[in-house]
PDB file of C-alpha atoms in Angstrom:
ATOM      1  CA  UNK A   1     -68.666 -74.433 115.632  1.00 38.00           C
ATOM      2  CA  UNK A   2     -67.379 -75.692 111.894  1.00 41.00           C
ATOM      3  CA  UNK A   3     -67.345 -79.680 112.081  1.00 42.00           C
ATOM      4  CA  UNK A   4     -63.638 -79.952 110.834  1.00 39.00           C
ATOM      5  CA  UNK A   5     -63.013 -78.515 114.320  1.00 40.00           C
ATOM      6  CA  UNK A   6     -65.588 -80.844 116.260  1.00 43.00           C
ATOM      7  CA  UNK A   7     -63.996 -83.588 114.908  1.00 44.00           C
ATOM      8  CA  UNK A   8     -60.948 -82.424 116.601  1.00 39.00           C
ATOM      9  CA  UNK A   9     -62.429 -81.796 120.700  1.00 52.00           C
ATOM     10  CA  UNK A  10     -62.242 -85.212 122.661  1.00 75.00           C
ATOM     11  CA  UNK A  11     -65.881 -83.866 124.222  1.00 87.00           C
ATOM     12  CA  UNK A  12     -68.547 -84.693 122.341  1.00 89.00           C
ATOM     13  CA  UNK A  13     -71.466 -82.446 123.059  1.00 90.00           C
ATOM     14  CA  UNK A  14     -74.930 -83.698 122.584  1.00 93.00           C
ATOM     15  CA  UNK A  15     -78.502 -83.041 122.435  1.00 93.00           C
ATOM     16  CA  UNK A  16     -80.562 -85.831 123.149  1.00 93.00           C
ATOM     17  CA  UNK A  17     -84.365 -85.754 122.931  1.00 89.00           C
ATOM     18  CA  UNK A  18     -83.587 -82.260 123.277  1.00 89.00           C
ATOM     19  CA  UNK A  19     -81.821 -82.931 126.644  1.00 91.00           C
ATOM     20  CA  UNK A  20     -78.324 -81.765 126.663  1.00 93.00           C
ATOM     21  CA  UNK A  21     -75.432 -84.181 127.451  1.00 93.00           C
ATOM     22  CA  UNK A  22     -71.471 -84.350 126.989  1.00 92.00           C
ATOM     23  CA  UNK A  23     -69.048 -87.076 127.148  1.00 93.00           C
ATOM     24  CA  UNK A  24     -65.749 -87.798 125.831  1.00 90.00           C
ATOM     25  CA  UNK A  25     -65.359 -89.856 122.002  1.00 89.00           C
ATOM     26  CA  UNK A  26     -63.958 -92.575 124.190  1.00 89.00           C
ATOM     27  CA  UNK A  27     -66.642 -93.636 126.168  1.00 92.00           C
ATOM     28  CA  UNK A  28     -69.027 -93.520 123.040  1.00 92.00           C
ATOM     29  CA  UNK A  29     -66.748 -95.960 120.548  1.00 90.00           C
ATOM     30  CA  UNK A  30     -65.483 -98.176 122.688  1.00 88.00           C
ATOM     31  CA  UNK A  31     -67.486-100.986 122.169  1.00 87.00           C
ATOM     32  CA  UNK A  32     -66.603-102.715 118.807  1.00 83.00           C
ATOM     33  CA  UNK A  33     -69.116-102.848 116.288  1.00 84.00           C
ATOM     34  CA  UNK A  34     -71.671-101.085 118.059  1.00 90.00           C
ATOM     35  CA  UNK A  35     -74.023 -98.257 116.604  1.00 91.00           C
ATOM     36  CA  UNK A  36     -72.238 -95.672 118.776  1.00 92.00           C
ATOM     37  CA  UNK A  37     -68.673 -96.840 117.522  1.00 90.00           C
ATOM     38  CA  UNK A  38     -69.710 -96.411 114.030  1.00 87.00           C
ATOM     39  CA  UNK A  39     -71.355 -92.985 114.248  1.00 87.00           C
ATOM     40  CA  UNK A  40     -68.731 -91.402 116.395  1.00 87.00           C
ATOM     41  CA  UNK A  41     -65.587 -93.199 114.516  1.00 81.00           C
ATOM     42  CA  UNK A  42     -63.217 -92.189 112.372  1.00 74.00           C
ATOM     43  CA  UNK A  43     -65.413 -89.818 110.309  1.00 65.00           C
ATOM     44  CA  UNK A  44     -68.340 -89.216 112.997  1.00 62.00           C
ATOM     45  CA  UNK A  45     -68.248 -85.350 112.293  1.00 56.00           C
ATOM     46  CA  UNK A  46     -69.423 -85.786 108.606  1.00 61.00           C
ATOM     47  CA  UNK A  47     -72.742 -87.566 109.239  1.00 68.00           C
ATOM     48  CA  UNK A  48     -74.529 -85.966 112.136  1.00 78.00           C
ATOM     49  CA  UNK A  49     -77.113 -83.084 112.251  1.00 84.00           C
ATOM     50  CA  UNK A  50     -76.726 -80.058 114.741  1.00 86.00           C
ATOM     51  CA  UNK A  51     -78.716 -77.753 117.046  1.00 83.00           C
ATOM     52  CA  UNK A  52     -78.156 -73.967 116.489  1.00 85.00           C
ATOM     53  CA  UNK A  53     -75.837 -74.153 119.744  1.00 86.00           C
ATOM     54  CA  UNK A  54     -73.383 -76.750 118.034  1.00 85.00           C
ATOM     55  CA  UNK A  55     -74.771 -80.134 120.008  1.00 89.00           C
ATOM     56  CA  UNK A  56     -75.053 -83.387 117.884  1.00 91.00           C
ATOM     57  CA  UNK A  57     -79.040 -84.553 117.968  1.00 91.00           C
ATOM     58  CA  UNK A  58     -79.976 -87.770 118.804  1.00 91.00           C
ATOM     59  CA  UNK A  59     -83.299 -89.097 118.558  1.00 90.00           C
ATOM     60  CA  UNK A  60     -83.505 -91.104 121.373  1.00 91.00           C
ATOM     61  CA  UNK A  61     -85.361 -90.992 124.957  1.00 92.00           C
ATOM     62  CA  UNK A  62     -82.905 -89.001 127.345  1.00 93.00           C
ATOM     63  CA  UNK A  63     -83.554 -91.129 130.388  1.00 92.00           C
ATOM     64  CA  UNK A  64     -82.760 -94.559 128.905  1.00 92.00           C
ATOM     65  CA  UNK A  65     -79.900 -92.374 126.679  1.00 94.00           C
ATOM     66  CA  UNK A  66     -78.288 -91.727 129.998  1.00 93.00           C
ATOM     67  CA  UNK A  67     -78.336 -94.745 131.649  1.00 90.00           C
ATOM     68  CA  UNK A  68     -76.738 -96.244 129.020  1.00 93.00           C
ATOM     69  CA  UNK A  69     -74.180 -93.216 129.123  1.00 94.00           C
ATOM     70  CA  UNK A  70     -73.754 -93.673 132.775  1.00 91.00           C
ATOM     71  CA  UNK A  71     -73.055 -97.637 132.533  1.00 90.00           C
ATOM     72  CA  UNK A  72     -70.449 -96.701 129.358  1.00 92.00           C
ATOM     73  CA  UNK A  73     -68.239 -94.293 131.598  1.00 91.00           C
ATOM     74  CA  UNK A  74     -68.154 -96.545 134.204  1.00 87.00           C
ATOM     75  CA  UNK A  75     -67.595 -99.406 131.676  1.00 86.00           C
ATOM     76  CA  UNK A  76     -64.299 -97.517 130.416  1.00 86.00           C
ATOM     77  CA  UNK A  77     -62.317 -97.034 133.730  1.00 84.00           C
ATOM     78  CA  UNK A  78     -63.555-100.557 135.112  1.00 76.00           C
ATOM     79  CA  UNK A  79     -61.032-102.981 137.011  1.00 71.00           C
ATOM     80  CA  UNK A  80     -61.579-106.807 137.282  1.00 60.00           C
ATOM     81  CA  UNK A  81     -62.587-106.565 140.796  1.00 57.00           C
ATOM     82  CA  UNK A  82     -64.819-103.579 140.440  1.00 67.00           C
ATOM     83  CA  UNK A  83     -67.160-103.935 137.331  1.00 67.00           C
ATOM     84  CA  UNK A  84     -69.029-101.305 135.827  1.00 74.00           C
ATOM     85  CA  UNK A  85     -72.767-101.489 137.646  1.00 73.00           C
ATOM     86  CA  UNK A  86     -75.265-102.238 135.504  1.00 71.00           C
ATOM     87  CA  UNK A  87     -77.738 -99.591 135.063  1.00 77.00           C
ATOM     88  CA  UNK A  88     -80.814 -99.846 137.386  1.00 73.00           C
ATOM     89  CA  UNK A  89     -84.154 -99.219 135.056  1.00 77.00           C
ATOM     90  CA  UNK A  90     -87.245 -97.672 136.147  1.00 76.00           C
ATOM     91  CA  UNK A  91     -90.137-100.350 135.391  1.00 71.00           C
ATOM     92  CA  UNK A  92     -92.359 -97.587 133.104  1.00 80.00           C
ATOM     93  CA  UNK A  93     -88.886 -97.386 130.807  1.00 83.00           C
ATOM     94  CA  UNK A  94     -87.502-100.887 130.918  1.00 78.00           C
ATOM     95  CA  UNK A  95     -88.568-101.686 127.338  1.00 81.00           C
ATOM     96  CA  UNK A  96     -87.798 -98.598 125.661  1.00 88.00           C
ATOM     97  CA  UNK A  97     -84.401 -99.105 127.937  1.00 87.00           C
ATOM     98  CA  UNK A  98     -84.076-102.576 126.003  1.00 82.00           C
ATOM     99  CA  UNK A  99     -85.159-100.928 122.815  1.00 87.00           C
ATOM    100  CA  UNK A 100     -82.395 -98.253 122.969  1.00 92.00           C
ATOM    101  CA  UNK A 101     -79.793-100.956 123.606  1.00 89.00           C
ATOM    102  CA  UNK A 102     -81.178-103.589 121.120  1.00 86.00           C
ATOM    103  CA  UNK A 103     -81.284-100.552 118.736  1.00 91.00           C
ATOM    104  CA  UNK A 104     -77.373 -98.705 119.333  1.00 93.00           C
ATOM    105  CA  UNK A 105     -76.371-102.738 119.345  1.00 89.00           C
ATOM    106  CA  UNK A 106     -74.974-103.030 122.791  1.00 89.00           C
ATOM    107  CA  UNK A 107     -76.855-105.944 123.889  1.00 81.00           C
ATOM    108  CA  UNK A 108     -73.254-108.025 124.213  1.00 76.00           C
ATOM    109  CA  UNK A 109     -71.598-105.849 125.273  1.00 82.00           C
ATOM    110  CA  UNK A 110     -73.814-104.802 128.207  1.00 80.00           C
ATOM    111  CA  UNK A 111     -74.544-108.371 129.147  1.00 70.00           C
ATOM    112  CA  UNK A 112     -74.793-109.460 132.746  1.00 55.00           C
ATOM    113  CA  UNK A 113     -70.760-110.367 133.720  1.00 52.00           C
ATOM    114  CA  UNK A 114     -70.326-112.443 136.610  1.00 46.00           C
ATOM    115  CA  UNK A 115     -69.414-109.857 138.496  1.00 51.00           C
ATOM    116  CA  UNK A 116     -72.720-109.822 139.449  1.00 63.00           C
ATOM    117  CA  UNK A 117     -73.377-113.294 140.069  1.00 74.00           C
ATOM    118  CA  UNK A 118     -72.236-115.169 143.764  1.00 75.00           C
ATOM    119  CA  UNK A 119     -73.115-118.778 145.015  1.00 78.00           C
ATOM    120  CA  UNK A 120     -76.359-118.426 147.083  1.00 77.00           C
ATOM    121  CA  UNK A 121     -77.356-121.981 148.201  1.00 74.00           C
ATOM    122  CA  UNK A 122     -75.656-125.098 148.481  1.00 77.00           C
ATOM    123  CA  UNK A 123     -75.670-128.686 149.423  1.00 76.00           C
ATOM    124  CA  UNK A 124     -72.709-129.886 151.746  1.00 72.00           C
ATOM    125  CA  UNK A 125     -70.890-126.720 150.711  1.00 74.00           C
ATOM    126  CA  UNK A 126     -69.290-124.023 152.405  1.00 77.00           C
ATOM    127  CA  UNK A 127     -69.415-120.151 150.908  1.00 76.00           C
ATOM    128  CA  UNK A 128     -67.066-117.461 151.987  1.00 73.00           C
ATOM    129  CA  UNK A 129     -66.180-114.219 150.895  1.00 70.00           C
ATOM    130  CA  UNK A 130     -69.547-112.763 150.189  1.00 68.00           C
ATOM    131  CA  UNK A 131     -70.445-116.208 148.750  1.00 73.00           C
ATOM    132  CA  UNK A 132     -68.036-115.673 145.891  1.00 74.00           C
ATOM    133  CA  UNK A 133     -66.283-118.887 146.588  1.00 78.00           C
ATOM    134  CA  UNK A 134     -67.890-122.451 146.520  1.00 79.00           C
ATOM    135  CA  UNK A 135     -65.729-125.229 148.335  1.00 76.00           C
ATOM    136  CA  UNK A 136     -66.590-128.569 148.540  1.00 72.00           C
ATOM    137  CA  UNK A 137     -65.819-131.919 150.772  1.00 65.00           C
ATOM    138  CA  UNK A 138     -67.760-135.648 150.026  1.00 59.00           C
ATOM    139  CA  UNK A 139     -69.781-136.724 146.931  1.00 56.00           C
ATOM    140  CA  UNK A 140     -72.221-135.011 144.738  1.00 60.00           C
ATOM    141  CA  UNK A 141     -72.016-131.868 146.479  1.00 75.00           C
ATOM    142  CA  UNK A 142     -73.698-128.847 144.680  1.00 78.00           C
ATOM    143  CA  UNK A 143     -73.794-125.009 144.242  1.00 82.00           C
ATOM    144  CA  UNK A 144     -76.301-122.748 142.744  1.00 81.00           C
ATOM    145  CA  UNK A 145     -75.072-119.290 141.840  1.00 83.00           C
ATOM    146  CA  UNK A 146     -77.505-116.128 142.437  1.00 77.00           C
ATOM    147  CA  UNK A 147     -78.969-114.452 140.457  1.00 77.00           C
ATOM    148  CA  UNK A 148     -81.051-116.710 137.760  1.00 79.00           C
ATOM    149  CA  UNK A 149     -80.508-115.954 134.101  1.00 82.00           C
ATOM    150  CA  UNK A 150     -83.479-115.010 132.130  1.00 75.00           C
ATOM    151  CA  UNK A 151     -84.456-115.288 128.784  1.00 75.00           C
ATOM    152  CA  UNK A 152     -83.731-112.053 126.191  1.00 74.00           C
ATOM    153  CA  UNK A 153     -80.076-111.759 127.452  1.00 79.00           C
ATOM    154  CA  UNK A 154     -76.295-112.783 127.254  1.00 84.00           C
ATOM    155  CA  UNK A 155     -74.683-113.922 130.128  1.00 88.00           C
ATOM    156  CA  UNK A 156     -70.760-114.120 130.806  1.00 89.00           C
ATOM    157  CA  UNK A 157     -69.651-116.067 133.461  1.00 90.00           C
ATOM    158  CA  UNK A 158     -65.584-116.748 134.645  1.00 90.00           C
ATOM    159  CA  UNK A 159     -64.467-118.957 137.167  1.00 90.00           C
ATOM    160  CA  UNK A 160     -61.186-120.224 138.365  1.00 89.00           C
ATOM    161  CA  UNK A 161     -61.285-123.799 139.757  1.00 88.00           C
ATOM    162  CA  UNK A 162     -58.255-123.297 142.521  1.00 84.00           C
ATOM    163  CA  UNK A 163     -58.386-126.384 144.316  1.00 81.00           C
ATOM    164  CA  UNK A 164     -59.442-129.920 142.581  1.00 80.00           C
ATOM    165  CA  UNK A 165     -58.008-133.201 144.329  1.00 76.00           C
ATOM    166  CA  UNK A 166     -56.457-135.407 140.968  1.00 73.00           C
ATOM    167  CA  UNK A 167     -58.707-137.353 138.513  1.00 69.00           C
ATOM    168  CA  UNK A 168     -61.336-135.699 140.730  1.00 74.00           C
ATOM    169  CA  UNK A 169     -64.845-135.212 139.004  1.00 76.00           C
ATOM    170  CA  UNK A 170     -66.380-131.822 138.975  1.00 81.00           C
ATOM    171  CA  UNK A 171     -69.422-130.342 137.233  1.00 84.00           C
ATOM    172  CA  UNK A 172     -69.368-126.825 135.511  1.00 88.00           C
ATOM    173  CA  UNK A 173     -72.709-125.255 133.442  1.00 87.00           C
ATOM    174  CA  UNK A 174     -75.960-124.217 134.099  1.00 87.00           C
ATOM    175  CA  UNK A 175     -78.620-125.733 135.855  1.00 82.00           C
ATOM    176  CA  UNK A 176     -82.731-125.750 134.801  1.00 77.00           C
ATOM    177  CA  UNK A 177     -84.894-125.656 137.971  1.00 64.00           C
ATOM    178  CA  UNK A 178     -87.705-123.547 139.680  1.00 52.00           C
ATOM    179  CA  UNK A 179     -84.885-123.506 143.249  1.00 49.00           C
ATOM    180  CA  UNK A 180     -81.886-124.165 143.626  1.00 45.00           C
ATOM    181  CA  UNK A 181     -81.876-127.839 144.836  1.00 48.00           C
ATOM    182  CA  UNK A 182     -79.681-130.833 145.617  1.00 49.00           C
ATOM    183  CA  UNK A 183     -78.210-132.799 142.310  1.00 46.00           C
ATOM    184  CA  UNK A 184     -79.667-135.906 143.371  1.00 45.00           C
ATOM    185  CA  UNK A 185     -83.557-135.088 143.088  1.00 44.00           C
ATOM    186  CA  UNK A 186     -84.887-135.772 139.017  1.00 40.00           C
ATOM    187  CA  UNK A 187     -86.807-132.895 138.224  1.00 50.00           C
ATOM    188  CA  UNK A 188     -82.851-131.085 137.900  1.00 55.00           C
ATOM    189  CA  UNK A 189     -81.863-130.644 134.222  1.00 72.00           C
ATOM    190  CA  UNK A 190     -77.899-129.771 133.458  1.00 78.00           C
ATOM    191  CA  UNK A 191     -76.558-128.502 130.838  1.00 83.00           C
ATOM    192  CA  UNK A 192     -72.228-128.324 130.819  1.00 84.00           C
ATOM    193  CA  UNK A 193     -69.202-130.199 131.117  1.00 83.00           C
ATOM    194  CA  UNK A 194     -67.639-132.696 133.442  1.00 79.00           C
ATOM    195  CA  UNK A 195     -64.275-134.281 134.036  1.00 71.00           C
ATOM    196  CA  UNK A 196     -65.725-137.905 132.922  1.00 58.00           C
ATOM    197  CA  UNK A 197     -67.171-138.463 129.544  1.00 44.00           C
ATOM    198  CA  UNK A 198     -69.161-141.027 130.768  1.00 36.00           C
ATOM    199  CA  UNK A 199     -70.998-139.553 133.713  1.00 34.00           C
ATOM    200  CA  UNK A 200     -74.608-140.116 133.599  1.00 35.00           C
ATOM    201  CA  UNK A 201     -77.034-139.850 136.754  1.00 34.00           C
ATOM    202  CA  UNK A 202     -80.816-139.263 136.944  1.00 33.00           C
ATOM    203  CA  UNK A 203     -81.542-136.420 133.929  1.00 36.00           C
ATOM    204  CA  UNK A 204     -78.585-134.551 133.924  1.00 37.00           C
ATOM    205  CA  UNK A 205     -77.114-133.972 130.257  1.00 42.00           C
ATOM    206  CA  UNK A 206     -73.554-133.000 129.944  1.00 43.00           C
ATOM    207  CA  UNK A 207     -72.074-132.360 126.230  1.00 42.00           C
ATOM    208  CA  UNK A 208     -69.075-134.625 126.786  1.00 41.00           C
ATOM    209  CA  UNK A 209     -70.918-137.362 125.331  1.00 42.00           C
ATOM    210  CA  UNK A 210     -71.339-135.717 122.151  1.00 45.00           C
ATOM    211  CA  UNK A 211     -68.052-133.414 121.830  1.00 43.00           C
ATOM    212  CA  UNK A 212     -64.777-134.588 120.442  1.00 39.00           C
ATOM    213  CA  UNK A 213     -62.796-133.302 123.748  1.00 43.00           C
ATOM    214  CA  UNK A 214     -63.866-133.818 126.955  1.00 54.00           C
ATOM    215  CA  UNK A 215     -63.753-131.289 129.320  1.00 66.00           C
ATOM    216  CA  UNK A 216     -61.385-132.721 132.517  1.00 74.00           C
ATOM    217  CA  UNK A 217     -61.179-130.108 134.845  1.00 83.00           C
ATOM    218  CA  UNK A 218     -57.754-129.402 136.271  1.00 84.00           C
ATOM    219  CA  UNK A 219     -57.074-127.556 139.188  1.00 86.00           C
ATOM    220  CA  UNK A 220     -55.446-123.975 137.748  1.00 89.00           C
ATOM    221  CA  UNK A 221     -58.034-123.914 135.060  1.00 90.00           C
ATOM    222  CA  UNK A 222     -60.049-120.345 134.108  1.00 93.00           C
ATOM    223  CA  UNK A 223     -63.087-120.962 132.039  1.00 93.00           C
ATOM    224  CA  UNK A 224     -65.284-118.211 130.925  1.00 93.00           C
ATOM    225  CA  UNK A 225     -68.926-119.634 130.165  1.00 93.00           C
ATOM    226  CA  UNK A 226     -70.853-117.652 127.243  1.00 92.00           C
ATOM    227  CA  UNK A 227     -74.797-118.191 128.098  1.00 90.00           C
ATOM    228  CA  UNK A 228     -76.667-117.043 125.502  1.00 87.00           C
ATOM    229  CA  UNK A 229     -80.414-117.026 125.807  1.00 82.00           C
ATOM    230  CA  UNK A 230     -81.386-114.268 122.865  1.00 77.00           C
ATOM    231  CA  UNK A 231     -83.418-116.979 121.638  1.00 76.00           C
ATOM    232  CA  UNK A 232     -85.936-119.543 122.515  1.00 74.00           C
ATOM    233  CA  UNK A 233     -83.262-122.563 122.356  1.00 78.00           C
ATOM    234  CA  UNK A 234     -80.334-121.303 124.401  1.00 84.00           C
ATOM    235  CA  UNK A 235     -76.643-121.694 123.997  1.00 89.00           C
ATOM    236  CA  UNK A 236     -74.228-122.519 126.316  1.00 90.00           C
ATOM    237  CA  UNK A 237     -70.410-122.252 125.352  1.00 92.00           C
ATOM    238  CA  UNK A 238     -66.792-122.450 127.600  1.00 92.00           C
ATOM    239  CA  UNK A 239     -63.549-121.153 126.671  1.00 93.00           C
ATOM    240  CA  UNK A 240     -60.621-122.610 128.305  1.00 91.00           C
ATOM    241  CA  UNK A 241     -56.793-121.522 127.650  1.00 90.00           C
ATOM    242  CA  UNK A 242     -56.198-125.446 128.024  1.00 86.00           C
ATOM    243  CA  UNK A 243     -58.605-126.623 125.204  1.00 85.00           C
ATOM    244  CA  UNK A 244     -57.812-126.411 121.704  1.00 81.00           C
ATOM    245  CA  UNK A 245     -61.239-124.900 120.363  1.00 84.00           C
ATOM    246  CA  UNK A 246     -64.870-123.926 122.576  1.00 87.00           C
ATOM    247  CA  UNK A 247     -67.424-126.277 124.274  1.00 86.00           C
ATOM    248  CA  UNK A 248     -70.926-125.623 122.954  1.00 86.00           C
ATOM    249  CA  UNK A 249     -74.154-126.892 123.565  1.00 85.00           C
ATOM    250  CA  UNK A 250     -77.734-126.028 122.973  1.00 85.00           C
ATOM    251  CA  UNK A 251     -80.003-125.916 125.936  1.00 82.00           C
ATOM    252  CA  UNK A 252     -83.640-126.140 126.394  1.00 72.00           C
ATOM    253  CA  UNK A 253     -86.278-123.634 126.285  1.00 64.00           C
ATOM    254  CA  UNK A 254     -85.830-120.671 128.423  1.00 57.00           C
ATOM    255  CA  UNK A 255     -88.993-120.509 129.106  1.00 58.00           C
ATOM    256  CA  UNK A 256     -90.226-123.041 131.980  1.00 64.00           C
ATOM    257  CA  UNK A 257     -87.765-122.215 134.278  1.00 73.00           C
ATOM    258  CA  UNK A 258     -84.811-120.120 134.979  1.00 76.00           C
ATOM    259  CA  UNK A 259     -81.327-121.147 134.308  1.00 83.00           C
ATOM    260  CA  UNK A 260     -78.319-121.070 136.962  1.00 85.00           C
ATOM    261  CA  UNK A 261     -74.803-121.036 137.363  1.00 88.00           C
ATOM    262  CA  UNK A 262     -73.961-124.762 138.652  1.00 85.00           C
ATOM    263  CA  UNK A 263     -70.670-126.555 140.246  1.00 85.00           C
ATOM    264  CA  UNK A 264     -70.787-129.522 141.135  1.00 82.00           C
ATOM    265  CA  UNK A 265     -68.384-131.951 142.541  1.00 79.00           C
ATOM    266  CA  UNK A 266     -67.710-135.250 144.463  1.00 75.00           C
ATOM    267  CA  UNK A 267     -64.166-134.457 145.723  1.00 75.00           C
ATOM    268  CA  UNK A 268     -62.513-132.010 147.576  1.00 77.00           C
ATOM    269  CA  UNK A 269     -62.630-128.545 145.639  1.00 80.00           C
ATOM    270  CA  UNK A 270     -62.884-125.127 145.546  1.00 86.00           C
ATOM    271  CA  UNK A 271     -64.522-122.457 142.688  1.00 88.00           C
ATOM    272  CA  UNK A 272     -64.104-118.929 142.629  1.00 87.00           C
ATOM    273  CA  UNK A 273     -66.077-116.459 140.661  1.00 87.00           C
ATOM    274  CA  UNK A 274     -63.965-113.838 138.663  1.00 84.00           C
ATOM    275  CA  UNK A 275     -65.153-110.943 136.859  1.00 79.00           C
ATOM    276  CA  UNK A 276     -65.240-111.055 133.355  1.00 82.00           C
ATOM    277  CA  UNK A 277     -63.306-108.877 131.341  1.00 80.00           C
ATOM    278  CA  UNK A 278     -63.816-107.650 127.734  1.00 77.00           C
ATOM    279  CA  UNK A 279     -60.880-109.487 126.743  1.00 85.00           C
ATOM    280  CA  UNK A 280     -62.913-112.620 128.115  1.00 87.00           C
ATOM    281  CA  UNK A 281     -65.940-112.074 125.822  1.00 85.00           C
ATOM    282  CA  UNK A 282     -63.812-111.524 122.676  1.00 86.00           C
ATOM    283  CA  UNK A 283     -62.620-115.362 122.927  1.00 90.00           C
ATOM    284  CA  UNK A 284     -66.390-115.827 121.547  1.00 89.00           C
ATOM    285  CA  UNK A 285     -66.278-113.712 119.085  1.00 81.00           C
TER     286      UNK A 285
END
């Protein structure tokens, strides 16, 4: 087949590891700035060597190749409230799996969303609909969201706070601890924002203190949380439609202990997790 025409067919046919494989152009460039979008852009027919039956080689492992494949065609027909899975990995190919992603640059955009995350212990809360909403009645009551993050990944997390009593304070960020426990007990380290500037109790650390715009929770908000743990200081950033630039604030080393998903509140509230759309991670970009 000449390449003129290729570069014409919406299927892409491939040969990968000498596995064969098809797809449509769509699924393979639609994530911005990746390795895939580049080779199979505008011009993808002039740069890619052939089999004798037509099929584009690539040099990678098929297995990993397709899981990746897989999690891209779900990725491009996903709806808010059904996320594209995220590829389960055999434990013999997990690294060569993270390899292949690191390598085709995908690492952001196949990031854990919070589709995938729910609230999975509390104290004095309640959790209903599959634990995807965290409500809250008295002081210093606090959530943990399931699972933990782990270091060597991105994270995307959206929320919608839909009930908050007035001048109320509430606690959104991640939490450092070995389980899920109650805010009041010392060995808890937090990392995020709360409605009061001044809030200070046992070792928690919120970035209010050092940002030029406090974070005060309103009822109505959306925040999308960008947790970013690709290195061995962390980064945690929000992204409000309310607030005139991000929150950001460097965490602690990923490495002691895992990282979760906190709210926290002394008032009357309620938090819902959303899933988090493309459109969502691009306010980061």
């Amino acid at each position: 087949m000449e390449l003129e025409s290729m570069a014409c067919q919406d299927i892409i046919k491939l040969s990968v590891g000498g596995q064969r494989m098809s797809t449509r152009r769509a699924v393979l460039v639609q994530a911005p700035r990746s390795m895939l979008a580049i080779c199979f852009g505008p011009t993808w027919a002039r740069h890619h060597k052939l089999d004798f039956q037509g099929h584009i080689v690539l040099d990678c492992e098929p297995y990993c190749f397709q899981q990746i494949l897989s999690f891209l065609t779900h990725k491009l027909c996903e709806q808010p409230d059904k996320p594209a899975p995220q590829p389960i990995i055999q434990q013999e190919s997990k690294a060569d799996f993270e390899a292949l992603v690191d390598y085709l640059q995908l690492k952001e955009y196949m990031a854990l969303t919070v589709a995938d995350f729910y609230f999975a212990k509390a104290a004095g809360m309640s959790l209903t609909q599959g634990g995807h909403v965290a409500k809250a009645c008295g002081f210093a009551k606090a959530c943990m969201a399931a699972p933990s993050m782990q270091p060597g990944r991105l994270y995307y997390i959206k929320c919608c706070i839909s009930q908050l009593m007035r001048n109320a304070w509430i606690f959104l960020g991640v939490t450092q601890l070995s389980e899920p426990k109650t805010n009041v007990e010392l060995d808890v380290t937090s990392f995020g924002w709360s409605s009061f500037s001044q809030y200070s109790a046992g070792n928690w650390r919120t970035a209010d203190a050092e940002s030029c715009f406090a974070a005060r929770w309103q009822e109505g908000d959306v925040v999308v949380f960008k947790v970013d743990f690709m290195e061995d200081v962390g980064v945690l950033s929000a992204w409000c439609a309310r607030f005139p630039h991000l929150l950001s604030t460097k965490l602690s080393s990923t490495a002691k202990n895992p990282y979760f998903f906190h709210f926290g509140a002394a008032c009357t509230g309620t938090v819902q997790l959303l899933a988090a759309t493309q459109e969502d991670r691009e306010h980061f970009q």
